[in-house]
PDB file of C-alpha atoms in Angstrom:
ATOM      1  CA  MET Y 250      -0.040  -0.027   0.030  1.00 54.00           C
ATOM      2  CA  MET Y 251       1.318   3.457  -0.960  1.00 61.00           C
ATOM      3  CA  GLN Y 252       1.874   5.814   1.971  1.00 74.00           C
ATOM      4  CA  ARG Y 253      -0.489   8.714   2.006  1.00 95.00           C
ATOM      5  CA  ARG Y 254       1.021  12.053   1.090  1.00 97.00           C
ATOM      6  CA  PHE Y 255       0.113  15.542   2.228  1.00 98.00           C
ATOM      7  CA  VAL Y 256       1.497  18.888   1.130  1.00 98.00           C
ATOM      8  CA  LEU Y 257       1.279  21.896   3.505  1.00 98.00           C
ATOM      9  CA  ASP Y 258       0.667  25.303   1.994  1.00 97.00           C
ATOM     10  CA  ALA Y 259       1.892  28.457   3.813  1.00 96.00           C
ATOM     11  CA  CYS Y 260      -1.513  29.134   5.593  1.00 95.00           C
ATOM     12  CA  ALA Y 261      -1.581  25.615   7.121  1.00 97.00           C
ATOM     13  CA  LEU Y 262       1.996  25.897   8.331  1.00 96.00           C
ATOM     14  CA  LEU Y 263       1.260  29.374   9.752  1.00 95.00           C
ATOM     15  CA  ALA Y 264      -1.919  28.103  11.523  1.00 97.00           C
ATOM     16  CA  PHE Y 265       0.229  25.566  13.270  1.00 96.00           C
ATOM     17  CA  LEU Y 266       3.032  28.002  14.141  1.00 93.00           C
ATOM     18  CA  ASN Y 267       0.665  30.648  15.450  1.00 94.00           C
ATOM     19  CA  ASN Y 268      -1.750  28.214  17.160  1.00 96.00           C
ATOM     20  CA  GLU Y 269      -4.594  29.437  15.030  1.00 97.00           C
ATOM     21  CA  PRO Y 270      -7.752  27.527  14.363  1.00 97.00           C
ATOM     22  CA  GLY Y 271      -6.815  24.368  12.419  1.00 97.00           C
ATOM     23  CA  ALA Y 272      -3.451  24.021  14.209  1.00 98.00           C
ATOM     24  CA  ASP Y 273      -4.668  20.855  15.806  1.00 98.00           C
ATOM     25  CA  LYS Y 274      -5.248  19.264  12.375  1.00 98.00           C
ATOM     26  CA  VAL Y 275      -1.714  20.155  11.304  1.00 98.00           C
ATOM     27  CA  GLU Y 276      -0.244  18.921  14.571  1.00 97.00           C
ATOM     28  CA  GLU Y 277      -2.051  15.526  14.084  1.00 98.00           C
ATOM     29  CA  LEU Y 278      -0.450  15.266  10.600  1.00 98.00           C
ATOM     30  CA  LEU Y 279       2.971  16.117  12.030  1.00 98.00           C
ATOM     31  CA  LYS Y 280       2.529  13.349  14.693  1.00 98.00           C
ATOM     32  CA  ARG Y 281       1.498  10.931  11.946  1.00 97.00           C
ATOM     33  CA  ALA Y 282       4.518  11.959   9.915  1.00 97.00           C
ATOM     34  CA  ARG Y 283       6.871  11.349  12.880  1.00 97.00           C
ATOM     35  CA  LYS Y 284       5.472   7.862  13.210  1.00 96.00           C
ATOM     36  CA  LYS Y 285       6.025   7.388   9.461  1.00 96.00           C
ATOM     37  CA  GLU Y 286       2.385   6.749   8.869  1.00 96.00           C
ATOM     38  CA  ILE Y 287       2.230   9.498   6.255  1.00 97.00           C
ATOM     39  CA  THR Y 288       4.679  11.656   4.268  1.00 97.00           C
ATOM     40  CA  LEU Y 289       4.340  15.412   4.831  1.00 98.00           C
ATOM     41  CA  TYR Y 290       5.831  17.801   2.323  1.00 98.00           C
ATOM     42  CA  VAL Y 291       6.292  21.506   1.923  1.00 98.00           C
ATOM     43  CA  HIS Y 292       7.917  23.283  -1.014  1.00 97.00           C
ATOM     44  CA  ALA Y 293      10.822  25.636  -0.373  1.00 97.00           C
ATOM     45  CA  ILE Y 294       8.922  28.418  -2.191  1.00 96.00           C
ATOM     46  CA  ASN Y 295       6.130  28.153   0.415  1.00 97.00           C
ATOM     47  CA  LEU Y 296       8.733  28.383   3.113  1.00 98.00           C
ATOM     48  CA  LEU Y 297      10.068  31.471   1.345  1.00 97.00           C
ATOM     49  CA  GLU Y 298       6.548  32.882   1.424  1.00 96.00           C
ATOM     50  CA  ILE Y 299       6.419  32.648   5.209  1.00 97.00           C
ATOM     51  CA  TYR Y 300      10.001  33.648   5.632  1.00 98.00           C
ATOM     52  CA  TYR Y 301       9.749  36.964   3.802  1.00 97.00           C
ATOM     53  CA  GLY Y 302       6.451  37.775   5.546  1.00 96.00           C
ATOM     54  CA  LEU Y 303       7.935  37.291   8.958  1.00 96.00           C
ATOM     55  CA  TYR Y 304      11.057  39.159   7.965  1.00 98.00           C
ATOM     56  CA  ARG Y 305       9.026  42.060   6.804  1.00 97.00           C
ATOM     57  CA  GLU Y 306       6.577  42.114   9.681  1.00 96.00           C
ATOM     58  CA  GLU Y 307       8.676  40.903  12.681  1.00 97.00           C
ATOM     59  CA  GLY Y 308      12.285  41.130  11.593  1.00 98.00           C
ATOM     60  CA  GLU Y 309      15.141  38.874  10.648  1.00 98.00           C
ATOM     61  CA  LYS Y 310      15.288  37.067  14.063  1.00 98.00           C
ATOM     62  CA  ALA Y 311      11.653  35.843  13.784  1.00 96.00           C
ATOM     63  CA  ALA Y 312      12.276  34.717  10.173  1.00 97.00           C
ATOM     64  CA  GLU Y 313      15.365  32.813  11.180  1.00 98.00           C
ATOM     65  CA  GLU Y 314      13.573  31.265  14.156  1.00 97.00           C
ATOM     66  CA  PHE Y 315      10.875  30.079  11.849  1.00 96.00           C
ATOM     67  CA  LEU Y 316      13.460  28.317   9.563  1.00 96.00           C
ATOM     68  CA  ASP Y 317      15.167  26.757  12.581  1.00 96.00           C
ATOM     69  CA  LEU Y 318      11.711  25.353  13.764  1.00 95.00           C
ATOM     70  CA  THR Y 319      10.818  23.952  10.373  1.00 95.00           C
ATOM     71  CA  ARG Y 320      14.100  21.928  10.426  1.00 95.00           C
ATOM     72  CA  GLU Y 321      12.873  20.185  13.499  1.00 96.00           C
ATOM     73  CA  LEU Y 322       9.519  19.143  11.950  1.00 97.00           C
ATOM     74  CA  PRO Y 323       8.997  15.949  10.112  1.00 98.00           C
ATOM     75  CA  LEU Y 324       8.674  17.698   6.758  1.00 98.00           C
ATOM     76  CA  LYS Y 325      10.254  16.729   3.528  1.00 97.00           C
ATOM     77  CA  VAL Y 326      11.208  20.010   1.853  1.00 97.00           C
ATOM     78  CA  LYS Y 327      10.870  19.963  -1.912  1.00 96.00           C
ATOM     79  CA  ARG Y 328      13.445  22.177  -3.645  1.00 94.00           C
ATOM     80  CA  ARG Y 329      13.454  20.854  -7.177  1.00 91.00           C
ATOM     81  CA  ILE Y 330      11.313  22.428  -9.938  1.00 94.00           C
ATOM     82  CA  SER Y 331      11.237  20.029 -12.915  1.00 96.00           C
ATOM     83  CA  SER Y 332       9.943  20.885 -16.258  1.00 97.00           C
ATOM     84  CA  ARG Y 333       6.836  18.726 -15.340  1.00 97.00           C
ATOM     85  CA  PHE Y 334       6.400  20.842 -12.188  1.00 97.00           C
ATOM     86  CA  VAL Y 335       6.731  24.141 -14.155  1.00 97.00           C
ATOM     87  CA  ARG Y 336       4.023  22.910 -16.521  1.00 98.00           C
ATOM     88  CA  GLU Y 337       1.670  21.875 -13.745  1.00 97.00           C
ATOM     89  CA  ALA Y 338       2.130  25.030 -11.596  1.00 97.00           C
ATOM     90  CA  GLY Y 339       1.945  27.184 -14.753  1.00 97.00           C
ATOM     91  CA  ARG Y 340      -1.267  25.514 -15.907  1.00 97.00           C
ATOM     92  CA  LEU Y 341      -2.847  26.043 -12.518  1.00 96.00           C
ATOM     93  CA  LYS Y 342      -1.691  29.703 -12.263  1.00 96.00           C
ATOM     94  CA  ALA Y 343      -3.015  30.424 -15.775  1.00 96.00           C
ATOM     95  CA  ASN Y 344      -6.464  28.829 -15.319  1.00 94.00           C
ATOM     96  CA  TYR Y 345      -7.300  29.728 -11.676  1.00 93.00           C
ATOM     97  CA  LYS Y 346      -7.001  32.797  -9.592  1.00 89.00           C
ATOM     98  CA  LEU Y 347      -4.049  31.583  -7.501  1.00 93.00           C
ATOM     99  CA  SER Y 348      -0.944  33.181  -6.074  1.00 94.00           C
ATOM    100  CA  LEU Y 349       2.219  31.697  -7.543  1.00 95.00           C
ATOM    101  CA  ALA Y 350       3.046  30.159  -4.121  1.00 95.00           C
ATOM    102  CA  ASP Y 351      -0.391  28.508  -4.007  1.00 95.00           C
ATOM    103  CA  ALA Y 352       0.001  27.204  -7.548  1.00 97.00           C
ATOM    104  CA  ILE Y 353       3.354  25.744  -6.448  1.00 97.00           C
ATOM    105  CA  ALA Y 354       1.835  24.008  -3.434  1.00 97.00           C
ATOM    106  CA  VAL Y 355      -1.056  22.543  -5.383  1.00 97.00           C
ATOM    107  CA  ALA Y 356       1.179  21.415  -8.190  1.00 97.00           C
ATOM    108  CA  GLY Y 357       3.386  19.581  -5.696  1.00 96.00           C
ATOM    109  CA  ALA Y 358       0.371  17.843  -4.250  1.00 97.00           C
ATOM    110  CA  ASN Y 359      -1.068  16.883  -7.614  1.00 96.00           C
ATOM    111  CA  LEU Y 360       2.325  15.557  -8.899  1.00 96.00           C
ATOM    112  CA  CYS Y 361       2.882  13.436  -5.782  1.00 95.00           C
ATOM    113  CA  HIS Y 362      -0.748  12.213  -5.778  1.00 95.00           C
ATOM    114  CA  GLY Y 363      -1.314  13.790  -2.421  1.00 96.00           C
ATOM    115  CA  LYS Y 364      -3.708  16.162  -0.643  1.00 96.00           C
ATOM    116  CA  ILE Y 365      -2.994  19.847  -0.245  1.00 97.00           C
ATOM    117  CA  VAL Y 366      -3.469  20.895   3.407  1.00 98.00           C
ATOM    118  CA  THR Y 367      -4.875  24.419   3.652  1.00 97.00           C
ATOM    119  CA  ALA Y 368      -7.330  26.767   5.177  1.00 95.00           C
ATOM    120  CA  ASP Y 369      -7.414  29.045   2.084  1.00 93.00           C
ATOM    121  CA  HIS Y 370     -10.951  28.619   0.926  1.00 92.00           C
ATOM    122  CA  HIS Y 371     -10.705  31.969  -0.958  1.00 91.00           C
ATOM    123  CA  GLU Y 372      -7.964  30.930  -3.381  1.00 89.00           C
ATOM    124  CA  LEU Y 373      -8.369  27.073  -3.341  1.00 94.00           C
ATOM    125  CA  GLY Y 374     -12.040  26.599  -3.028  1.00 92.00           C
ATOM    126  CA  ALA Y 375     -12.649  26.541  -6.834  1.00 91.00           C
ATOM    127  CA  LEU Y 376      -9.989  23.922  -7.290  1.00 93.00           C
ATOM    128  CA  SER Y 377     -11.680  21.664  -4.774  1.00 90.00           C
ATOM    129  CA  GLU Y 378     -15.148  22.164  -6.307  1.00 90.00           C
ATOM    130  CA  SER Y 379     -13.831  21.376  -9.854  1.00 92.00           C
ATOM    131  CA  GLY Y 380     -11.870  18.322  -8.689  1.00 93.00           C
ATOM    132  CA  VAL Y 381      -8.578  19.794  -9.854  1.00 94.00           C
ATOM    133  CA  ALA Y 382      -7.040  19.409  -6.349  1.00 95.00           C
ATOM    134  CA  ASP Y 383      -7.582  16.992  -3.501  1.00 95.00           C
ATOM    135  CA  ILE Y 384      -7.763  19.217  -0.435  1.00 96.00           C
ATOM    136  CA  LEU Y 385      -7.714  18.621   3.284  1.00 97.00           C
ATOM    137  CA  TRP Y 386      -9.338  21.702   4.875  1.00 97.00           C
ATOM    138  CA  ILE Y 387      -7.993  22.533   8.301  1.00 98.00           C
ATOM    139  CA  ARG Y 388     -10.869  24.884   9.034  1.00 95.00           C
TER     140      ARG Y 388
END
């Protein structure tokens, strides 16, 4: 049996880090990933999205602390952007009202046959309704 795969987008990771509604669902996924029951991914671009926001709003120290924390989490950080990935993210960005970072997160989930983990109904709701993405809503 293939292990279930999940891809965190920035808002899911931020919900966990800030103990916002939905943090409990992300925490449960992290526990399952530590037990190797699932594989939990995040793309480096989505980490960049959080890093620059923290850097701008709270300063370099907060942004660096965020990166340090993510290294301790059972996350597989995807860094590679293949031509297949470029095509999938580009197709999503062209056809739906998505930020580039969200298109990257969804493309990652689609290409690994996983679920995108998010709270972003505004940007990703249409993808769920049309069956373009398999989504685990945290709130």
